[in-house]
GROMACS .gro file of C-alpha atoms in nm:
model
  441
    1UNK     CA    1  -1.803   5.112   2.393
    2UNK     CA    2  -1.632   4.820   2.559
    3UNK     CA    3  -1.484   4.696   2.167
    4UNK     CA    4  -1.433   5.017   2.060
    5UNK     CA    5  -1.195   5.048   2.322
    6UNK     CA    6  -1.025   4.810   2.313
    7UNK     CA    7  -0.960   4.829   1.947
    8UNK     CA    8  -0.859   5.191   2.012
    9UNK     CA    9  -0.602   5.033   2.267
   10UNK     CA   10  -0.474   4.761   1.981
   11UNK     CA   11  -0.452   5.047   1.771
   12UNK     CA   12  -0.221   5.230   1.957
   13UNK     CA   13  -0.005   4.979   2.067
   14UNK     CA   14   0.055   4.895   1.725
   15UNK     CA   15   0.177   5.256   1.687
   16UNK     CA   16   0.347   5.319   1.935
   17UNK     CA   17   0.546   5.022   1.846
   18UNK     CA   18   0.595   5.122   1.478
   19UNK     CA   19   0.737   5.449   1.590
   20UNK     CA   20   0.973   5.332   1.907
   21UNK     CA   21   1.134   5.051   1.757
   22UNK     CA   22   1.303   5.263   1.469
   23UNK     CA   23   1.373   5.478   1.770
   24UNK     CA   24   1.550   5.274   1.925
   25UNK     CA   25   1.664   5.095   1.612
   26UNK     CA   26   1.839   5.439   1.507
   27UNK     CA   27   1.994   5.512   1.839
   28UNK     CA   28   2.076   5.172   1.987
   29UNK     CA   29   2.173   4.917   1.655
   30UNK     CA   30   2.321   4.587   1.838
   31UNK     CA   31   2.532   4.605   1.453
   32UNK     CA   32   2.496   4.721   1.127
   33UNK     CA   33   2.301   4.414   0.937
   34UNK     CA   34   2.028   4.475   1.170
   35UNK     CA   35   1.715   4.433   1.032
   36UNK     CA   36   1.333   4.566   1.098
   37UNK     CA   37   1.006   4.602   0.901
   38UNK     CA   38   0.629   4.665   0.912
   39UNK     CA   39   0.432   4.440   0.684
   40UNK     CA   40   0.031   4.587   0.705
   41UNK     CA   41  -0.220   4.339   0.513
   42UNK     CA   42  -0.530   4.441   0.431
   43UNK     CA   43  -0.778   4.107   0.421
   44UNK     CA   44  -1.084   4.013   0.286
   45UNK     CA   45  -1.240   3.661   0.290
   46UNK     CA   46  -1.602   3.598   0.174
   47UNK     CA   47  -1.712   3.229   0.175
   48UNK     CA   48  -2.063   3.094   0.025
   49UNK     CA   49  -2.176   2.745   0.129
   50UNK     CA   50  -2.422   2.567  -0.021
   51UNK     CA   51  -2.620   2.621   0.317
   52UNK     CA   52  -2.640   2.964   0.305
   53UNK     CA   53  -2.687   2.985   0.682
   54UNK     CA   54  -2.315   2.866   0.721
   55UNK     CA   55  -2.158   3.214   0.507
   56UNK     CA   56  -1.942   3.387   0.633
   57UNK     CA   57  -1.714   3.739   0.540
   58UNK     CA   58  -1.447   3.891   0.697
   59UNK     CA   59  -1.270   4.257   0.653
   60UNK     CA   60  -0.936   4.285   0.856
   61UNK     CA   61  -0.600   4.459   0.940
   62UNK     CA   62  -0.302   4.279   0.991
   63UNK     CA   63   0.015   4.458   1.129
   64UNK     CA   64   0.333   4.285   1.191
   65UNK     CA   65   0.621   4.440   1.329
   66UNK     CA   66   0.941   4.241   1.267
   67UNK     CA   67   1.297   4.304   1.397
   68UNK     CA   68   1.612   4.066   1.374
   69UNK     CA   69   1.963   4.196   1.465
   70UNK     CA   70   2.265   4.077   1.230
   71UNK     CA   71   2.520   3.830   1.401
   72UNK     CA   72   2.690   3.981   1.753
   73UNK     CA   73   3.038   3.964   1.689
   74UNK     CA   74   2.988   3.713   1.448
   75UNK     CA   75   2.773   3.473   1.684
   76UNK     CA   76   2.422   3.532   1.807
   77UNK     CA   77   2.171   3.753   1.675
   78UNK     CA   78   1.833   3.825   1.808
   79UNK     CA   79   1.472   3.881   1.685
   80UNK     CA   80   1.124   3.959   1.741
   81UNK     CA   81   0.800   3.986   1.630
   82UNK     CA   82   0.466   4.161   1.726
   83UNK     CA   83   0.120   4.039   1.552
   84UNK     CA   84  -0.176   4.267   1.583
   85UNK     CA   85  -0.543   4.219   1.373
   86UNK     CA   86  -0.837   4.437   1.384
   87UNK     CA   87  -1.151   4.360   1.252
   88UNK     CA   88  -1.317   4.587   1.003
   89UNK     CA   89  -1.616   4.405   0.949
   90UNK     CA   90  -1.724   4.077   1.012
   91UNK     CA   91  -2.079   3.883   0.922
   92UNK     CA   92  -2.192   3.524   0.942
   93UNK     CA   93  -2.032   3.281   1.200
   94UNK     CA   94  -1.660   3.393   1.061
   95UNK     CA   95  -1.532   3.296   1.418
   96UNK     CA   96  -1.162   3.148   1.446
   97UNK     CA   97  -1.120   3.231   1.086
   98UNK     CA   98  -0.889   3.519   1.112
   99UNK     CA   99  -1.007   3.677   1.461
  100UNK     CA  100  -1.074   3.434   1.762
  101UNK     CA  101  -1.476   3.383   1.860
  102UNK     CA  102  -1.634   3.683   2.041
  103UNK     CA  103  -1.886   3.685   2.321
  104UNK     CA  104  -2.160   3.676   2.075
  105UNK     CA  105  -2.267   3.365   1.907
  106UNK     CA  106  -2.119   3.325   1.581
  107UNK     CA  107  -1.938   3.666   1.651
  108UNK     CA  108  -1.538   3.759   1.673
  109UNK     CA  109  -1.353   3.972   1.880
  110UNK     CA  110  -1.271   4.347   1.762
  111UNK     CA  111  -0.870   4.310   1.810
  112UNK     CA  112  -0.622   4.085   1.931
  113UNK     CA  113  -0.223   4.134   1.971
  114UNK     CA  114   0.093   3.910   2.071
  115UNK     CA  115   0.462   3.827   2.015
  116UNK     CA  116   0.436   3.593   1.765
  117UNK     CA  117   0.798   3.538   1.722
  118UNK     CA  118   1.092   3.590   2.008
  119UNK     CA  119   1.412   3.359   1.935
  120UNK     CA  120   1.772   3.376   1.952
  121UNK     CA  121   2.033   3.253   1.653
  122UNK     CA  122   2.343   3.088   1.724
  123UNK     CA  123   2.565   3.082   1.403
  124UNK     CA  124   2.727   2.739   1.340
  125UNK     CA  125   3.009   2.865   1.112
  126UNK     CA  126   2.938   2.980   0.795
  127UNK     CA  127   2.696   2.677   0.679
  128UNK     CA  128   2.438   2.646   0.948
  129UNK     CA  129   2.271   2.808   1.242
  130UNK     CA  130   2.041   2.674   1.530
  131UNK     CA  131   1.761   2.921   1.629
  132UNK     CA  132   1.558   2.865   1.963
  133UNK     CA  133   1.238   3.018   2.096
  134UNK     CA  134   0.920   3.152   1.890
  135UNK     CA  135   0.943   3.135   1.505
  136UNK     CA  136   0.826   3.088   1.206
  137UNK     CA  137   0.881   2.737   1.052
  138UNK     CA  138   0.937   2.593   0.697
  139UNK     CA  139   0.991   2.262   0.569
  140UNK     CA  140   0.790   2.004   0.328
  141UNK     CA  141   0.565   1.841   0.662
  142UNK     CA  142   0.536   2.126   0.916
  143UNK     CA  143   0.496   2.530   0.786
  144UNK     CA  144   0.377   2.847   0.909
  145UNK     CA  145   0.070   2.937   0.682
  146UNK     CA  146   0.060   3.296   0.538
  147UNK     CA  147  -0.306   3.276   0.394
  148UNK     CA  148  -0.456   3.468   0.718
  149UNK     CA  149  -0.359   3.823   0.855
  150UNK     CA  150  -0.096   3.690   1.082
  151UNK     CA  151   0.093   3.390   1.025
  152UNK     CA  152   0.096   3.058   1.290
  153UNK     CA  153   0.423   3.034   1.483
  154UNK     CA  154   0.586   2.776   1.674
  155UNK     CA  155   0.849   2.754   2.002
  156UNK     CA  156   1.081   2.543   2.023
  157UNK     CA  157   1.426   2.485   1.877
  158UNK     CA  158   1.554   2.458   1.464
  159UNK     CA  159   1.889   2.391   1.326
  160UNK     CA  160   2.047   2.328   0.989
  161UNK     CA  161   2.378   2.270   0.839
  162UNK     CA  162   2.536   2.271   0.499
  163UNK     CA  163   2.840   2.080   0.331
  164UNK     CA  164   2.857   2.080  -0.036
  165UNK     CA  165   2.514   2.015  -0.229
  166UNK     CA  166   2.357   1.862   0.088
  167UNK     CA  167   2.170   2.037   0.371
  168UNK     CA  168   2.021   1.877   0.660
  169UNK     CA  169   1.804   2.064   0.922
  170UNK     CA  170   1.622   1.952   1.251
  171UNK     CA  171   1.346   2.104   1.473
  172UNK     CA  172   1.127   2.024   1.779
  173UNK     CA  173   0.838   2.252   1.918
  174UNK     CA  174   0.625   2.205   2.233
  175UNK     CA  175   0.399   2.454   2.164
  176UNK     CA  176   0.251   2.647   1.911
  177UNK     CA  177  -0.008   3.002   1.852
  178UNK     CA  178  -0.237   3.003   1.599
  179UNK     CA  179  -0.291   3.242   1.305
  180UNK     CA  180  -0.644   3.383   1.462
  181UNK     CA  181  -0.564   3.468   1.848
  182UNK     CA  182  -0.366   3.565   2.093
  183UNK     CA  183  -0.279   3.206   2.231
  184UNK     CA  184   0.028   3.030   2.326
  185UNK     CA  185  -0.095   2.657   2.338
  186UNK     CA  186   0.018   2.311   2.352
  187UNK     CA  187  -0.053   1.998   2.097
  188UNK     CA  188  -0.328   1.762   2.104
  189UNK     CA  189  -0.534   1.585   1.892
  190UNK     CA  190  -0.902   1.630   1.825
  191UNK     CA  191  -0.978   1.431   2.138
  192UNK     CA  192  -0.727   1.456   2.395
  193UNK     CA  193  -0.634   1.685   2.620
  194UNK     CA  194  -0.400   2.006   2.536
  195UNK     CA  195  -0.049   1.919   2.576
  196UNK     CA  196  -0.076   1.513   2.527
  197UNK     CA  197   0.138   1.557   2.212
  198UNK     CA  198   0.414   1.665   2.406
  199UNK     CA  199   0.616   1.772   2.110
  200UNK     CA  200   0.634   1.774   1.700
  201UNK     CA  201   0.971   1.727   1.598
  202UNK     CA  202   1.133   1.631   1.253
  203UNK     CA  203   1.437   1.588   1.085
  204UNK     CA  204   1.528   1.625   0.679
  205UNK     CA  205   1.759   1.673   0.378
  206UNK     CA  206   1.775   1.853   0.067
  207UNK     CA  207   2.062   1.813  -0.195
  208UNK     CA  208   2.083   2.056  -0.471
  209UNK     CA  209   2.339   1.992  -0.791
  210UNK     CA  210   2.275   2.209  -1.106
  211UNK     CA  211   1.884   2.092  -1.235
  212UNK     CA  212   1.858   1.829  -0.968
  213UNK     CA  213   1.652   1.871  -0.690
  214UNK     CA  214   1.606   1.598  -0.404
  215UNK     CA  215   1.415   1.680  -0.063
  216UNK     CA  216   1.338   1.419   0.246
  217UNK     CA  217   1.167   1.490   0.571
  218UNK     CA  218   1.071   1.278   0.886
  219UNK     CA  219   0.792   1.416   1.103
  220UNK     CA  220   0.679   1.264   1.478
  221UNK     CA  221   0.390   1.381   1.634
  222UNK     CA  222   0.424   1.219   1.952
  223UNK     CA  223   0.249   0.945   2.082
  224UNK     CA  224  -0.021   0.999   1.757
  225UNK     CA  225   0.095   1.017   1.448
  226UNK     CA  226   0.430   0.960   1.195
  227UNK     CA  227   0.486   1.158   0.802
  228UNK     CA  228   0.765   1.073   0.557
  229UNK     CA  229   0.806   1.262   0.243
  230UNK     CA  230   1.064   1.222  -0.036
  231UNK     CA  231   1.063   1.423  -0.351
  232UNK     CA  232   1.262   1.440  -0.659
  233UNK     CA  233   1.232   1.762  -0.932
  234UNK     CA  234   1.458   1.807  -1.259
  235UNK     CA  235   1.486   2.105  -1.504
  236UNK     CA  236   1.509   2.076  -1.842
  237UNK     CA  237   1.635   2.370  -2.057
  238UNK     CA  238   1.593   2.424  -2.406
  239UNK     CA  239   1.683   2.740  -2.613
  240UNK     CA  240   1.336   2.918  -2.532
  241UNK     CA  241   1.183   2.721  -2.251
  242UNK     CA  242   1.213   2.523  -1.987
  243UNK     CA  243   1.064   2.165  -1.816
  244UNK     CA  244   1.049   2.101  -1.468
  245UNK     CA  245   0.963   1.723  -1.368
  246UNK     CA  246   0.873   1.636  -1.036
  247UNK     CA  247   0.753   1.354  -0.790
  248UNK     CA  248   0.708   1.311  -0.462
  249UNK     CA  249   0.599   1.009  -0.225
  250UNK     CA  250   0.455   1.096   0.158
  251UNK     CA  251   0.338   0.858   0.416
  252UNK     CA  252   0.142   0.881   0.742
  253UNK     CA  253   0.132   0.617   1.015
  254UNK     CA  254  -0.056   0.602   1.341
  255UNK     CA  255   0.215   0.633   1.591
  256UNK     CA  256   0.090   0.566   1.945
  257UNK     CA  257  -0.180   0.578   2.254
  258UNK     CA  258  -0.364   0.902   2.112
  259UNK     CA  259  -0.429   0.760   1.793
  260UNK     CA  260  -0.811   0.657   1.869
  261UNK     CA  261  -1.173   0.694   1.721
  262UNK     CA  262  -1.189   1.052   1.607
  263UNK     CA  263  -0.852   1.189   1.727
  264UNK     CA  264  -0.850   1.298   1.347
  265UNK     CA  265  -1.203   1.415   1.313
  266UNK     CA  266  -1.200   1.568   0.978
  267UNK     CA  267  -1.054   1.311   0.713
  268UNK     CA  268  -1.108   0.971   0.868
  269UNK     CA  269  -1.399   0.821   0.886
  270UNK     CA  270  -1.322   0.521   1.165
  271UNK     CA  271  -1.644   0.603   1.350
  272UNK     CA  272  -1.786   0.445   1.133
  273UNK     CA  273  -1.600   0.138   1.214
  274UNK     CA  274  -1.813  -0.140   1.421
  275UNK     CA  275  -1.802  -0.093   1.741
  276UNK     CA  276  -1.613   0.206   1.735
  277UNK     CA  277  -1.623   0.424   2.039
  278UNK     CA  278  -1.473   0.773   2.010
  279UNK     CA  279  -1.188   0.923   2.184
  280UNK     CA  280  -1.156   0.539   2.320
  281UNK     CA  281  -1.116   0.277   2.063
  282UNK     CA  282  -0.823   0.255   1.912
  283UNK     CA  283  -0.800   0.360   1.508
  284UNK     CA  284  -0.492   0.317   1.248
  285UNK     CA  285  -0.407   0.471   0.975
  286UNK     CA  286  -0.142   0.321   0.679
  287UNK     CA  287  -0.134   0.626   0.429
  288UNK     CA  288   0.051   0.618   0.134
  289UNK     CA  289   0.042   0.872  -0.203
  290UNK     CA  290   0.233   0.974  -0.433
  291UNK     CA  291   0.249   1.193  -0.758
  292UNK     CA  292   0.351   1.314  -1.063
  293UNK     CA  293   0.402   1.659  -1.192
  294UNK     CA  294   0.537   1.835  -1.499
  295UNK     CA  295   0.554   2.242  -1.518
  296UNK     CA  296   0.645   2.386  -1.881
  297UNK     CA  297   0.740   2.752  -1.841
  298UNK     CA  298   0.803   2.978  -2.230
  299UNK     CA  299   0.770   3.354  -2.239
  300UNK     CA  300   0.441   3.478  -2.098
  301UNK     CA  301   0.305   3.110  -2.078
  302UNK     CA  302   0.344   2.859  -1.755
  303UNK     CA  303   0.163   2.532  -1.835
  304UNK     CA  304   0.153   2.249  -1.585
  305UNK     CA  305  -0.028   1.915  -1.534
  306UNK     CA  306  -0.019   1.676  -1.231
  307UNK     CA  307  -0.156   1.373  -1.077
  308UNK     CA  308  -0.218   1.199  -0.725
  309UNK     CA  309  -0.278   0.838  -0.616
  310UNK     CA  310  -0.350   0.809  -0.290
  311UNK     CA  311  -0.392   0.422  -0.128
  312UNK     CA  312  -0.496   0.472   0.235
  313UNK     CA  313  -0.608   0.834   0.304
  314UNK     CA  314  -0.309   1.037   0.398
  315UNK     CA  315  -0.327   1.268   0.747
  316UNK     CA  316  -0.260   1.650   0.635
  317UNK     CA  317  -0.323   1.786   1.081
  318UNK     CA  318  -0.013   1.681   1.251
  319UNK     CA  319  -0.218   1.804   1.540
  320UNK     CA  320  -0.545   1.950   1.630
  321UNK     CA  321  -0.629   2.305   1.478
  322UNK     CA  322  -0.351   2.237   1.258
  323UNK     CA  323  -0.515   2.307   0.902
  324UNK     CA  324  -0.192   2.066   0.751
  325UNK     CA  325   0.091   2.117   0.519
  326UNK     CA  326  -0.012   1.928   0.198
  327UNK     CA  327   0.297   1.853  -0.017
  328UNK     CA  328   0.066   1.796  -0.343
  329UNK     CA  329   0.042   2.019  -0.649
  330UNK     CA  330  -0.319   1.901  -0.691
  331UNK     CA  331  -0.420   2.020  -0.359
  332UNK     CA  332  -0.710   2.271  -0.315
  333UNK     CA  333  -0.602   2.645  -0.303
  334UNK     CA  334  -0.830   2.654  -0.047
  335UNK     CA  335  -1.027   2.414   0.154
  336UNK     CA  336  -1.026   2.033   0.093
  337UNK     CA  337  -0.690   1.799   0.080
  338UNK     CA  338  -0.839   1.583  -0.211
  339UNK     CA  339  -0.572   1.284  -0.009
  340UNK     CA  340  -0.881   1.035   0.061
  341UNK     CA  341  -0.848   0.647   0.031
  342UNK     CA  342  -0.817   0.541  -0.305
  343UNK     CA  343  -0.879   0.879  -0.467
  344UNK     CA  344  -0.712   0.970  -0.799
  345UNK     CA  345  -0.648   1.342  -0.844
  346UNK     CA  346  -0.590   1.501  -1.206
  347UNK     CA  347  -0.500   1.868  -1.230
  348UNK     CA  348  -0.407   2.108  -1.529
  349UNK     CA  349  -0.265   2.465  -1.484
  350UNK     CA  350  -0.209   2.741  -1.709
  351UNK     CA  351  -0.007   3.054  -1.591
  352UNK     CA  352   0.028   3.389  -1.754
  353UNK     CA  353   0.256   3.688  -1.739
  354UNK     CA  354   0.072   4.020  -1.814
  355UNK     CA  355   0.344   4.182  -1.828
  356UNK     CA  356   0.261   4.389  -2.120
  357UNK     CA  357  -0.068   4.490  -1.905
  358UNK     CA  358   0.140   4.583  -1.609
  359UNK     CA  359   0.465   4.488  -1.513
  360UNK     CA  360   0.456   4.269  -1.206
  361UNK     CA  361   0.124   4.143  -1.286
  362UNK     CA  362   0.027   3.732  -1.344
  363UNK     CA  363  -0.226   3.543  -1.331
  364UNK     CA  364  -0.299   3.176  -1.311
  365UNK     CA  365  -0.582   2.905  -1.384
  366UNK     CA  366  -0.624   2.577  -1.205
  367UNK     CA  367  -0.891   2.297  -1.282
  368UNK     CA  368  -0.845   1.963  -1.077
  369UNK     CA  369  -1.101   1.678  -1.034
  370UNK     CA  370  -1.016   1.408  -0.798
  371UNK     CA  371  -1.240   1.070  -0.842
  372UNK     CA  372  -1.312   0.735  -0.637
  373UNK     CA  373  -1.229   0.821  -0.301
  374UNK     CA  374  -1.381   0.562  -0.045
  375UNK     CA  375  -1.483   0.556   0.329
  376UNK     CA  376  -1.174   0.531   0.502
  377UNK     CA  377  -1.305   0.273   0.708
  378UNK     CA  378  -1.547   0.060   0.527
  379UNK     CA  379  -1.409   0.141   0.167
  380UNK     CA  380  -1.697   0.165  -0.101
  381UNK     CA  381  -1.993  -0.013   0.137
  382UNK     CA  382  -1.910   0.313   0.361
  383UNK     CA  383  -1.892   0.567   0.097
  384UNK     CA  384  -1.747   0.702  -0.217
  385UNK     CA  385  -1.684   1.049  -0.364
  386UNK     CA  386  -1.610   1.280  -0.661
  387UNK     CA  387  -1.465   1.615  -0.597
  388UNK     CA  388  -1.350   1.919  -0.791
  389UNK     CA  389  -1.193   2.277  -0.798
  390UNK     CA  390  -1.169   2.524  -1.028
  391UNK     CA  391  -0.927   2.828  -0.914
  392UNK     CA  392  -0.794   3.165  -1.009
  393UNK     CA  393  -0.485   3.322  -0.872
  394UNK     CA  394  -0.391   3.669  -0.979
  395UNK     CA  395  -0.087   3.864  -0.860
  396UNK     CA  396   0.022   4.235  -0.870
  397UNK     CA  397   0.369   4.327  -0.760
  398UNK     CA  398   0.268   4.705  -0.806
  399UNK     CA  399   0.649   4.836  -0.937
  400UNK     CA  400   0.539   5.224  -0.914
  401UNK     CA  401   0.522   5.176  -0.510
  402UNK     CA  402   0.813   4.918  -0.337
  403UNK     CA  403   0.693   4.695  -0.122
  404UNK     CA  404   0.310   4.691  -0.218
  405UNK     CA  405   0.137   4.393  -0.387
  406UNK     CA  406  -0.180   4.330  -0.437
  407UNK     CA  407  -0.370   3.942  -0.496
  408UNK     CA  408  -0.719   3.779  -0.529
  409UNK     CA  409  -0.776   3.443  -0.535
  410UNK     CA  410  -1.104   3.233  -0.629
  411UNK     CA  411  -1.210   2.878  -0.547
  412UNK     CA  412  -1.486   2.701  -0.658
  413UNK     CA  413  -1.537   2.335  -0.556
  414UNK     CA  414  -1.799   2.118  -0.574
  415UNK     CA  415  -1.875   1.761  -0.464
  416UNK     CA  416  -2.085   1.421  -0.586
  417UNK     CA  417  -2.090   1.201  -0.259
  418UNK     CA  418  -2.281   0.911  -0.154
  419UNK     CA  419  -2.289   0.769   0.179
  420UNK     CA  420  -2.011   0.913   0.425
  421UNK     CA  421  -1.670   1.035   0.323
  422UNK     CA  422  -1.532   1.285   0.572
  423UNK     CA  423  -1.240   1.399   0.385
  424UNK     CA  424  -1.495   1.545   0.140
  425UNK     CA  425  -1.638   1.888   0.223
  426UNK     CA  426  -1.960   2.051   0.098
  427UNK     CA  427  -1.997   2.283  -0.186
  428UNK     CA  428  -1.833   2.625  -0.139
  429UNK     CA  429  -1.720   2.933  -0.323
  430UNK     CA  430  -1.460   3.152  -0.171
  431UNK     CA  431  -1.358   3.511  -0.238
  432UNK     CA  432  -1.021   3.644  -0.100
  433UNK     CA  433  -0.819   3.949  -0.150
  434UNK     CA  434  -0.525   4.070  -0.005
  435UNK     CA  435  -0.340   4.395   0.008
  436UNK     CA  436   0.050   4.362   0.146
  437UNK     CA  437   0.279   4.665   0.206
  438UNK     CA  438   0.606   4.596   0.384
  439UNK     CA  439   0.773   4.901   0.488
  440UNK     CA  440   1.179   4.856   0.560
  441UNK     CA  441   1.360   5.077   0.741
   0.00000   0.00000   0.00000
């Protein structure tokens, strides 16, 4: 009776939200760009391990509620967000997937709700703006995920600016709340204590000139760890097609005291090291990758290849709980970075329109294997790996209702390991499906 009530109570919150914001919206508009929308999600996530007692499925409800006011006499503007998810149906231990863990073991909690975005934007001109409190974040190192029911958000402070072809943007959060609870938390690594990274902060550039596309980032994760990307794309056009060409190369460096034994727990493998004491000893990390990608794009058809080197294994968590931004094309959809030491990563893609099935409908095919990668300690004595993926994407804008879209997405990867290489996972299959509706007032 307990749950039930208190998803009755989540429930009605949401609402009474939905209906007193365009309310107050209608009655009260701070100006006339003013902006606010309900985004429901419908989720479904069924995952099948090669130990069977480790599946898991979840059925949820995600309901955002998202309001931003245009620019106050041309300076500030306002905005916020609520985040609510209700469980449907859960089975297996599916905690801290999309709903935090419940009291039962294995179990998740019925409902959860929160502000998941609250900021204020101060307009630099007409070529920048700086935007400070809870938000959503985007750059090629540090984003807010959208594969859940909610997004992850972050508060703190970002800013760009534009002149010409070049843009360069900054940020620094001190804490962040994560896409399956109700939390407001601060950083820390895998072994220390919350709020030892006192702050993630970056700074980057993108320049943009007709087919040429250049992007560069700088990420800090104090006192533990330090990213560098740079990437380069180019279009080609032809009469009927076109041929996008891109590479990128990303670092990570260990960056300070928290960088020990197991502060990354789930792709390094210095543990193993001799002697190695966790959460004491202190560990390193010199990654470097880079790769090569080439997208060819003709009527109904989108055909890609790409390919990764990777020299030391390169650090997708900035940050504990952090589930990474990976920069690669041959990452997995879902599930493993394929960014271990030494590890060579092929992938080929093949898109299609089926537009003559449906309008707004696509699908797309991926097959990667990545080969070679090593113990990240040890090297081959340690460990070595195989690992592949084969994925399906499919899309449905549905044109005869605006704002819904529909998408499943299949994973299948599999893995050929001897002795110990965390990066690795084990074999899994996942199922998800999502339904999106985003109503606009």
């Amino acid at each position: 009776m307990a749950k039930q009530n208190v998803k009755l109570s989540a429930v009605m919150s949401a609402l009474l939200t939905c209906t007193a914001i365009p309310a107050y919206a209608d009655i009260n508009v701070l100006t006339k760009q003013d902006e606010l929308n309900i985004k429901l999600r419908a989720i479904y996530f069924d995952r099948d391990y090669e130990n069977n007692a480790s599946d898991d499925s979840t059925f949820a409800q995600g309901i955002e509620i998202n309001y931003k006011s245009g620019y106050i006499k041309g300076l500030i503007s306002v905005g916020a967000s609520t985040y609510t998810v209700l469980n449907y149906n859960s089975t297996g231990s599916a905690q801290n997937n999309i709903l935090p863990a419940g009291s039962e073991k294995g179990g998740v909690d019925d409902s959860f709700s929160k502000f998941g975005q609250y900021f204020i934007n101060f307009k630099l001109g007409n070529a920048g703006h700086i935007k400070v409190g809870g938000q959503k974040t985007k750059s090629m190192l540090l984003k807010s995920t959208g594969s859940r029911a909610i997004p992850n958000s972050f508060r703190g402070v970002f800013g760009d600016y534009k002149t010409g072809n070049t843009k360069v943007f900054g940020y620094a959060y001190d804490k962040w709340s994560r896409r399956h609870d109700d939390k407001w938390e601060d950083f820390s690594t895998d072994q220390s204590n919350k709020g030892a990274i006192s702050v993630i902060w970056g700074l980057g550039a993108s320049y943009e000139k007709d087919r040429l596309k250049i992007n560069a980032e700088y990420l800090n994760s104090h006192d533990y760890l330090s990213k560098l990307g740079f990437k380069v794309s180019y279009e080609l056009e032809f009469e009927q097609s076109k041929l996008t060409l891109s590479s990128g190369v990303f670092t990570s460096k260990d960056n300070g005291d928290l960088f020990v034994t197991g502060a990354e727990g789930g792709d390094l493998d210095d543990e193993d090291a001799p002697g190695a004491i966790t959460g004491l000893t202190k560990s390193e990390n010199d990654g470097l990758a880079y790769y090569l990608d080439a997208n060819w794009e003709k009527d109904i058809w989108d055909v890609g290849a790409a390919f990764t080197k990777v020299r030391d294994a390169w650090i997708e968590d900035s940050f504990n709980g952090d589930h990474g931004t990976n920069p690669f094309p041959t990452r997995s959809l879902i599930g493993a970075d394929l960014t271990n030491q030494n590890e060579a990563t092929w992938q080929a893609r093949l898109g299609i329109n089926l537009q003559a099935v449906a309008p707004g409908l696509t699908t797309k095919l991926y097959y990667t294997s990545g080969s070679n990668a090593e113990n990240s300690s040890l090297g081959k004595v340690g460990g070595t790996a195989d690992e592949k993926y084969w994925a399906i994407d499919t899309r449905y804008k549905v044109a005869a209702v605006k704002g819904l879209s529909l998408r499943w997405m299949f994973v299948d990867y599999s893995t050929d390991e001897t002795g110990n290489v965390d990066g690795v996972k084990g074999d899994r299959a996942d199922h998800r499906a999502y339904v999106d509706y985003t109503f606009k007032f």
